[in-house]
Amino acid sequence: MNYSFLDKNQKRFVEELEEFLSIPSVSTLPEKKGEVEQAAEWVSSRLQMAGLENVKAVETKGHPIVYGDWLHALDKPTVLFYGHYDVQPAEPLELWDYSPFEPHIENGRIYGRGATDMKANVLLPIIACEAWLAEKGEMPVNVKFLFEGEEEIGSPSLADFMEQHKSLLTADLAVSADSGQMQEEQPATMVSLRGLAGVQIDVQSADGDLHSGLYGGAVPNAAQALATVLDSMKTKDGKIAIDGFYEQVEERSEEERADINQNQPRIEDFKKSAGVYNIVGEPDYTVGEQTLTRPTVDINGMWSGYQGMGVKTVIPAEAHAKVTCRLVPNQTPEEIIEKLRRHVEAHAPKEVKTKVIPLAGKAHPYMLPYDHPGLKAIEQAVWTVEKKTPARLRIGGSIPITGLLEQHIGVHTLQLGFSVFDEGMHAPNEFYRLNQFEKGQKVFVQLLHELSDCPF
Amino acid sequence: MNYSFLDKNQKRFVEELEEFLSIPSVSTLPEKKGEVEQAAEWVSSRLQMAGLENVKAVETKGHPIVYGDWLHALDKPTVLFYGHYDVQPAEPLELWDYSPFEPHIENGRIYGRGATDMKANVLLPIIACEAWLAEKGEMPVNVKFLFEGEEEIGSPSLADFMEQHKSLLTADLAVSADSGQMQEEQPATMVSLRGLAGVQIDVQSADGDLHSGLYGGAVPNAAQALATVLDSMKTKDGKIAIDGFYEQVEERSEEERADINQNQPRIEDFKKSAGVYNIVGEPDYTVGEQTLTRPTVDINGMWSGYQGMGVKTVIPAEAHAKVTCRLVPNQTPEEIIEKLRRHVEAHAPKEVKTKVIPLAGKAHPYMLPYDHPGLKAIEQAVWTVEKKTPARLRIGGSIPITGLLEQHIGVHTLQLGFSVFDEGMHAPNEFYRLNQFEKGQKVFVQLLHELSDCPF
């Protein structure tokens, strides 16, 4: 299919993006509830206008989830597009050059809160569907849309929604446009994310703090006991010593290791960028492998007793730590939380009481198999439009959506978006490149085509 | 000597105490500087009135130090009386039944800030000297007085003053009346105190906090490194693992251990009073020995990274702990601080930077030898007045004065005061028992006599 429909309507698409960006759908602010609903309505209308069917904004305990589909491609795969129409708060307002909810175009960039995360990307698959339906009267695949309004607050309603609407959401593959690339010149698709699981560890050694002069030498110290627990989690050579922690971890293929290691930063560059004096971590893995493919445990915070100036000779009765792990296939947050709990129980000195409380913010690890047909489809679609092979992006961080889709709908997720790393996501003066907007529309048009013959 | 002079003048002594208590000599409050000086003047006049010579209030960088002497007892020992004329703030004022600086007598108790800590005790040796000089025209020993006005703020000027006035302060023995007893019925003398030394440990692992998704697995974590350092300070069975920590520690005599252990609390009572679920500490020592005669290391506080609600996936670049040790003879604060420093250097993971900063609030440990002639003198003096043998009080806490006197003047310190533990030291409604006031004067009169034949 050629791109004449896109070219003809480009001005309108940009105006629509401006309209969408002008709705302050800040999901975290209770006073913006009306605006978040307005954005859900806007997305619903836009889907209908594109020719999608069964469009509805479904109420949840939080903000609405927008659904739409087109299911007339007999014997063809069904693709579920994911995105979110909510945005981060714009504060601090004084750091914006223009009003964050009055979009402004300058030098081929559109400025506004939500431009790169992810309202422009939300429009890409909608516009691609519209183009197919307008030009051909049909699509090469079946499509479903799932747009939530709570991504920026941790997607609290999404898992329940998926469970309650399993059959509605059945698909062969998901595509999330909540993605991007590191450099403007290099398209990319995200193939690997680490998961996340963590706990707060609470240690109690006495009913209350004690005077070290009166009791010191005979009573336990909560901070000391916590130090013992925390120290026991790691070996001196950088391995994780939590019992059974590596049990489920699978080694990456030689092909993938080679792929990662060819883009390895130089150790000195890595140290400089991190601002560290030395690197640590598991022996036998490169820095790239350590940060992208290996699980971690990190103390994110700890506190106990007196933190003020000078000296206070107290024996603290309580000590606390927050500990999170980055997970890799096939670890699960639940498994790791249970292993953390057992480890604390096994390694805490017996004279203290401990509590291990799971932290919110779980995410399953995710990896798109190297031989997944969707990966080939993306590569072909990008190549057709850009004459470049997209980079396979691996992220050491965590995005819950891929894990949720795998867990509740049972599908893999392709991650393809046209945001660039420098566009101020979550920051003032957020923007999006309009040439990426156009390019993205074309790639999504091609992607629908490429997916139609995929053997799922 | 009989006590007729004391009996005859008791009313005046109580009036003087009221006058002294009505001066709000709160050393920590800059706006009370004038009142602190007024108290120094009051003490100077009182010494002169008692017949002491060479009385002077010496300026320091802080509050004045009051000196006085009587040195005409040829070939007799010289006794240096120590005390402080400053008091703690009276706040919170609303918790006082009477105004803290308008002394009030009720049921044989005198109420007011400074009553038990330690203005009444300050008067005891002065009145004893006055009685001797008034009745006999001379004293059985030479005496010197050293009263400071900065005890409640950590005695910042005292060490310098002692160094600068070494010959002025030369003595055979010191007597501190800044002491007391646990029960009203049981006189006591303090024979053992633990010392105090501590450091703040600062760990830095990077120039700034890092994102655990981007860097986790390859970079050091300051909190983890601190946990390693802190855990290395103790063995699992409750011993201190700081290299060389016990080197200077001397075992107590069988006599002293027996003495301590006969007043041992029952383990269950101790656990209940401390509010702990289990006791810990060095094996082979009883709880009494652990808390009174053995050195300790305690983490008083620690902090690193994120302490708020929920999860923040940060790798903290800094971690901090405050660690103090209780010391026993012959440990010194300087030695222990140096050992802590070396231990941190030796045990910190090499990928982080550490700093070890000595904390203010050092105190030397103190122990009056069991065979010290002064101890016999106190026992005899108390027996003569009360027909009771004073308890030998050991304190697990720290009071710097005994260590300072040993270090700078080279004398042992007898600690004899008539405060009782329940008299609200540092608290609202502080008081002092007037029968203890009378008894204390008599014991000090006797003590001067008993010390005159001591072989120092």
PDB file of N, CA and C in Angstrom, chain A residues 79-131:
ATOM      1  N   VAL A  79      -4.291  -8.872  16.267  1.00  0.00           N
ATOM      2  CA  VAL A  79      -3.253  -8.067  16.919  1.00  0.00           C
ATOM      3  C   VAL A  79      -3.916  -7.131  17.931  1.00  0.00           C
ATOM      4  N   LEU A  80      -3.402  -7.144  19.165  1.00  0.00           N
ATOM      5  CA  LEU A  80      -3.946  -6.265  20.216  1.00  0.00           C
ATOM      6  C   LEU A  80      -2.994  -5.087  20.419  1.00  0.00           C
ATOM      7  N   PHE A  81      -3.463  -3.886  20.085  1.00  0.00           N
ATOM      8  CA  PHE A  81      -2.637  -2.700  20.298  1.00  0.00           C
ATOM      9  C   PHE A  81      -2.850  -2.151  21.696  1.00  0.00           C
ATOM     10  N   TYR A  82      -1.741  -1.934  22.395  1.00  0.00           N
ATOM     11  CA  TYR A  82      -1.814  -1.347  23.745  1.00  0.00           C
ATOM     12  C   TYR A  82      -1.258   0.072  23.726  1.00  0.00           C
ATOM     13  N   GLY A  83      -1.862   0.907  24.538  1.00  0.00           N
ATOM     14  CA  GLY A  83      -1.330   2.249  24.759  1.00  0.00           C
ATOM     15  C   GLY A  83      -2.007   2.879  25.959  1.00  0.00           C
ATOM     16  N   HIS A  84      -1.576   4.070  26.345  1.00  0.00           N
ATOM     17  CA  HIS A  84      -2.244   4.775  27.448  1.00  0.00           C
ATOM     18  C   HIS A  84      -2.437   6.237  27.079  1.00  0.00           C
ATOM     19  N   TYR A  85      -3.592   6.744  27.478  1.00  0.00           N
ATOM     20  CA  TYR A  85      -3.928   8.128  27.114  1.00  0.00           C
ATOM     21  C   TYR A  85      -3.730   9.100  28.279  1.00  0.00           C
ATOM     22  N   ASP A  86      -3.241   8.588  29.412  1.00  0.00           N
ATOM     23  CA  ASP A  86      -2.984   9.496  30.534  1.00  0.00           C
ATOM     24  C   ASP A  86      -1.551  10.018  30.470  1.00  0.00           C
ATOM     25  N   VAL A  87      -1.314  11.100  31.209  1.00  0.00           N
ATOM     26  CA  VAL A  87       0.012  11.743  31.196  1.00  0.00           C
ATOM     27  C   VAL A  87       0.465  12.037  32.627  1.00  0.00           C
ATOM     28  N   GLN A  88       1.750  12.318  32.739  1.00  0.00           N
ATOM     29  CA  GLN A  88       2.340  12.773  34.001  1.00  0.00           C
ATOM     30  C   GLN A  88       1.888  14.205  34.302  1.00  0.00           C
ATOM     31  N   PRO A  89       1.934  14.621  35.559  1.00  0.00           N
ATOM     32  CA  PRO A  89       1.714  16.039  35.864  1.00  0.00           C
ATOM     33  C   PRO A  89       2.745  16.906  35.125  1.00  0.00           C
ATOM     34  N   ALA A  90       2.394  18.150  34.861  1.00  0.00           N
ATOM     35  CA  ALA A  90       3.299  19.028  34.116  1.00  0.00           C
ATOM     36  C   ALA A  90       4.248  19.806  35.034  1.00  0.00           C
ATOM     37  N   GLU A  91       3.958  19.806  36.319  1.00  0.00           N
ATOM     38  CA  GLU A  91       4.762  20.569  37.268  1.00  0.00           C
ATOM     39  C   GLU A  91       6.234  20.133  37.219  1.00  0.00           C
ATOM     40  N   PRO A  92       7.192  21.009  37.438  1.00  0.00           N
ATOM     41  CA  PRO A  92       7.057  22.448  37.752  1.00  0.00           C
ATOM     42  C   PRO A  92       6.792  23.300  36.513  1.00  0.00           C
ATOM     43  N   LEU A  93       5.666  24.000  36.554  1.00  0.00           N
ATOM     44  CA  LEU A  93       5.204  24.762  35.383  1.00  0.00           C
ATOM     45  C   LEU A  93       6.183  25.839  34.962  1.00  0.00           C
ATOM     46  N   GLU A  94       6.892  26.419  35.924  1.00  0.00           N
ATOM     47  CA  GLU A  94       7.769  27.548  35.601  1.00  0.00           C
ATOM     48  C   GLU A  94       8.957  27.128  34.718  1.00  0.00           C
ATOM     49  N   LEU A  95       9.195  25.818  34.615  1.00  0.00           N
ATOM     50  CA  LEU A  95      10.307  25.366  33.777  1.00  0.00           C
ATOM     51  C   LEU A  95       9.886  25.129  32.318  1.00  0.00           C
ATOM     52  N   TRP A  96       8.623  25.305  32.011  1.00  0.00           N
ATOM     53  CA  TRP A  96       8.159  25.146  30.628  1.00  0.00           C
ATOM     54  C   TRP A  96       8.300  26.465  29.869  1.00  0.00           C
ATOM     55  N   ASP A  97       8.773  26.387  28.620  1.00  0.00           N
ATOM     56  CA  ASP A  97       8.846  27.597  27.789  1.00  0.00           C
ATOM     57  C   ASP A  97       7.476  27.979  27.257  1.00  0.00           C
ATOM     58  N   TYR A  98       6.597  26.951  27.092  1.00  0.00           N
ATOM     59  CA  TYR A  98       5.224  27.204  26.656  1.00  0.00           C
ATOM     60  C   TYR A  98       4.295  26.469  27.602  1.00  0.00           C
ATOM     61  N   SER A  99       3.062  26.831  27.564  1.00  0.00           N
ATOM     62  CA  SER A  99       2.090  26.173  28.422  1.00  0.00           C
ATOM     63  C   SER A  99       2.004  24.686  28.042  1.00  0.00           C
ATOM     64  N   PRO A 100       2.105  23.776  29.017  1.00  0.00           N
ATOM     65  CA  PRO A 100       2.201  22.341  28.712  1.00  0.00           C
ATOM     66  C   PRO A 100       0.956  21.763  28.052  1.00  0.00           C
ATOM     67  N   PHE A 101      -0.199  22.425  28.248  1.00  0.00           N
ATOM     68  CA  PHE A 101      -1.419  21.882  27.646  1.00  0.00           C
ATOM     69  C   PHE A 101      -1.970  22.782  26.534  1.00  0.00           C
ATOM     70  N   GLU A 102      -1.089  23.652  26.006  1.00  0.00           N
ATOM     71  CA  GLU A 102      -1.401  24.404  24.785  1.00  0.00           C
ATOM     72  C   GLU A 102      -0.299  24.093  23.787  1.00  0.00           C
ATOM     73  N   PRO A 103      -0.462  22.984  23.064  1.00  0.00           N
ATOM     74  CA  PRO A 103       0.634  22.470  22.233  1.00  0.00           C
ATOM     75  C   PRO A 103       1.154  23.523  21.268  1.00  0.00           C
ATOM     76  N   HIS A 104       2.430  23.449  20.997  1.00  0.00           N
ATOM     77  CA  HIS A 104       3.153  24.482  20.270  1.00  0.00           C
ATOM     78  C   HIS A 104       4.109  23.776  19.313  1.00  0.00           C
ATOM     79  N   ILE A 105       4.100  24.184  18.043  1.00  0.00           N
ATOM     80  CA  ILE A 105       4.979  23.535  17.057  1.00  0.00           C
ATOM     81  C   ILE A 105       6.091  24.487  16.667  1.00  0.00           C
ATOM     82  N   GLU A 106       7.301  23.978  16.673  1.00  0.00           N
ATOM     83  CA  GLU A 106       8.450  24.808  16.321  1.00  0.00           C
ATOM     84  C   GLU A 106       9.536  23.899  15.772  1.00  0.00           C
ATOM     85  N   ASN A 107      10.103  24.257  14.618  1.00  0.00           N
ATOM     86  CA  ASN A 107      11.188  23.477  14.013  1.00  0.00           C
ATOM     87  C   ASN A 107      10.886  21.981  13.910  1.00  0.00           C
ATOM     88  N   GLY A 108       9.687  21.680  13.500  1.00  0.00           N
ATOM     89  CA  GLY A 108       9.354  20.274  13.282  1.00  0.00           C
ATOM     90  C   GLY A 108       9.135  19.476  14.556  1.00  0.00           C
ATOM     91  N   ARG A 109       8.989  20.177  15.688  1.00  0.00           N
ATOM     92  CA  ARG A 109       8.735  19.486  16.943  1.00  0.00           C
ATOM     93  C   ARG A 109       7.440  19.994  17.556  1.00  0.00           C
ATOM     94  N   ILE A 110       6.666  19.081  18.114  1.00  0.00           N
ATOM     95  CA  ILE A 110       5.467  19.521  18.812  1.00  0.00           C
ATOM     96  C   ILE A 110       5.701  19.388  20.312  1.00  0.00           C
ATOM     97  N   TYR A 111       5.496  20.520  21.024  1.00  0.00           N
ATOM     98  CA  TYR A 111       5.762  20.569  22.463  1.00  0.00           C
ATOM     99  C   TYR A 111       4.462  20.438  23.256  1.00  0.00           C
ATOM    100  N   GLY A 112       4.499  19.695  24.319  1.00  0.00           N
ATOM    101  CA  GLY A 112       3.337  19.591  25.200  1.00  0.00           C
ATOM    102  C   GLY A 112       3.457  18.365  26.080  1.00  0.00           C
ATOM    103  N   ARG A 113       2.843  18.401  27.261  1.00  0.00           N
ATOM    104  CA  ARG A 113       2.866  17.231  28.146  1.00  0.00           C
ATOM    105  C   ARG A 113       2.148  16.075  27.471  1.00  0.00           C
ATOM    106  N   GLY A 114       2.822  14.947  27.406  1.00  0.00           N
ATOM    107  CA  GLY A 114       2.266  13.760  26.794  1.00  0.00           C
ATOM    108  C   GLY A 114       2.660  13.574  25.340  1.00  0.00           C
ATOM    109  N   ALA A 115       3.425  14.536  24.773  1.00  0.00           N
ATOM    110  CA  ALA A 115       3.767  14.454  23.350  1.00  0.00           C
ATOM    111  C   ALA A 115       4.528  13.158  23.057  1.00  0.00           C
ATOM    112  N   THR A 116       5.585  12.915  23.836  1.00  0.00           N
ATOM    113  CA  THR A 116       6.391  11.711  23.576  1.00  0.00           C
ATOM    114  C   THR A 116       5.931  10.523  24.421  1.00  0.00           C
ATOM    115  N   ASP A 117       5.216  10.801  25.524  1.00  0.00           N
ATOM    116  CA  ASP A 117       4.768   9.737  26.442  1.00  0.00           C
ATOM    117  C   ASP A 117       3.289   9.922  26.739  1.00  0.00           C
ATOM    118  N   MET A 118       2.401   9.340  25.889  1.00  0.00           N
ATOM    119  CA  MET A 118       2.670   8.713  24.622  1.00  0.00           C
ATOM    120  C   MET A 118       1.548   9.011  23.630  1.00  0.00           C
ATOM    121  N   LYS A 119       1.043  10.257  23.675  1.00  0.00           N
ATOM    122  CA  LYS A 119      -0.149  10.536  22.877  1.00  0.00           C
ATOM    123  C   LYS A 119       0.104  10.453  21.386  1.00  0.00           C
ATOM    124  N   ALA A 120       1.290  10.883  20.917  1.00  0.00           N
ATOM    125  CA  ALA A 120       1.576  10.765  19.482  1.00  0.00           C
ATOM    126  C   ALA A 120       1.661   9.290  19.103  1.00  0.00           C
ATOM    127  N   ASN A 121       2.324   8.509  19.940  1.00  0.00           N
ATOM    128  CA  ASN A 121       2.427   7.072  19.663  1.00  0.00           C
ATOM    129  C   ASN A 121       1.061   6.380  19.692  1.00  0.00           C
ATOM    130  N   VAL A 122       0.150   6.866  20.554  1.00  0.00           N
ATOM    131  CA  VAL A 122      -1.209   6.302  20.597  1.00  0.00           C
ATOM    132  C   VAL A 122      -1.888   6.426  19.236  1.00  0.00           C
ATOM    133  N   LEU A 123      -1.618   7.571  18.575  1.00  0.00           N
ATOM    134  CA  LEU A 123      -2.296   7.815  17.287  1.00  0.00           C
ATOM    135  C   LEU A 123      -1.759   6.941  16.156  1.00  0.00           C
ATOM    136  N   LEU A 124      -0.508   6.478  16.268  1.00  0.00           N
ATOM    137  CA  LEU A 124       0.115   5.759  15.143  1.00  0.00           C
ATOM    138  C   LEU A 124      -0.695   4.545  14.691  1.00  0.00           C
ATOM    139  N   PRO A 125      -1.028   3.595  15.582  1.00  0.00           N
ATOM    140  CA  PRO A 125      -1.795   2.436  15.094  1.00  0.00           C
ATOM    141  C   PRO A 125      -3.213   2.806  14.680  1.00  0.00           C
ATOM    142  N   ILE A 126      -3.797   3.831  15.300  1.00  0.00           N
ATOM    143  CA  ILE A 126      -5.155   4.243  14.899  1.00  0.00           C
ATOM    144  C   ILE A 126      -5.137   4.775  13.470  1.00  0.00           C
ATOM    145  N   ILE A 127      -4.152   5.642  13.215  1.00  0.00           N
ATOM    146  CA  ILE A 127      -4.042   6.226  11.875  1.00  0.00           C
ATOM    147  C   ILE A 127      -3.739   5.137  10.836  1.00  0.00           C
ATOM    148  N   ALA A 128      -2.883   4.172  11.231  1.00  0.00           N
ATOM    149  CA  ALA A 128      -2.558   3.080  10.297  1.00  0.00           C
ATOM    150  C   ALA A 128      -3.807   2.288   9.930  1.00  0.00           C
ATOM    151  N   CYS A 129      -4.664   2.005  10.921  1.00  0.00           N
ATOM    152  CA  CYS A 129      -5.920   1.294  10.648  1.00  0.00           C
ATOM    153  C   CYS A 129      -6.816   2.138   9.748  1.00  0.00           C
ATOM    154  N   GLU A 130      -6.907   3.399  10.075  1.00  0.00           N
ATOM    155  CA  GLU A 130      -7.734   4.303   9.280  1.00  0.00           C
ATOM    156  C   GLU A 130      -7.284   4.301   7.823  1.00  0.00           C
ATOM    157  N   ALA A 131      -5.957   4.329   7.620  1.00  0.00           N
ATOM    158  CA  ALA A 131      -5.414   4.351   6.260  1.00  0.00           C
ATOM    159  C   ALA A 131      -5.817   3.081   5.502  1.00  0.00           C
TER     160      ALA A 131
END
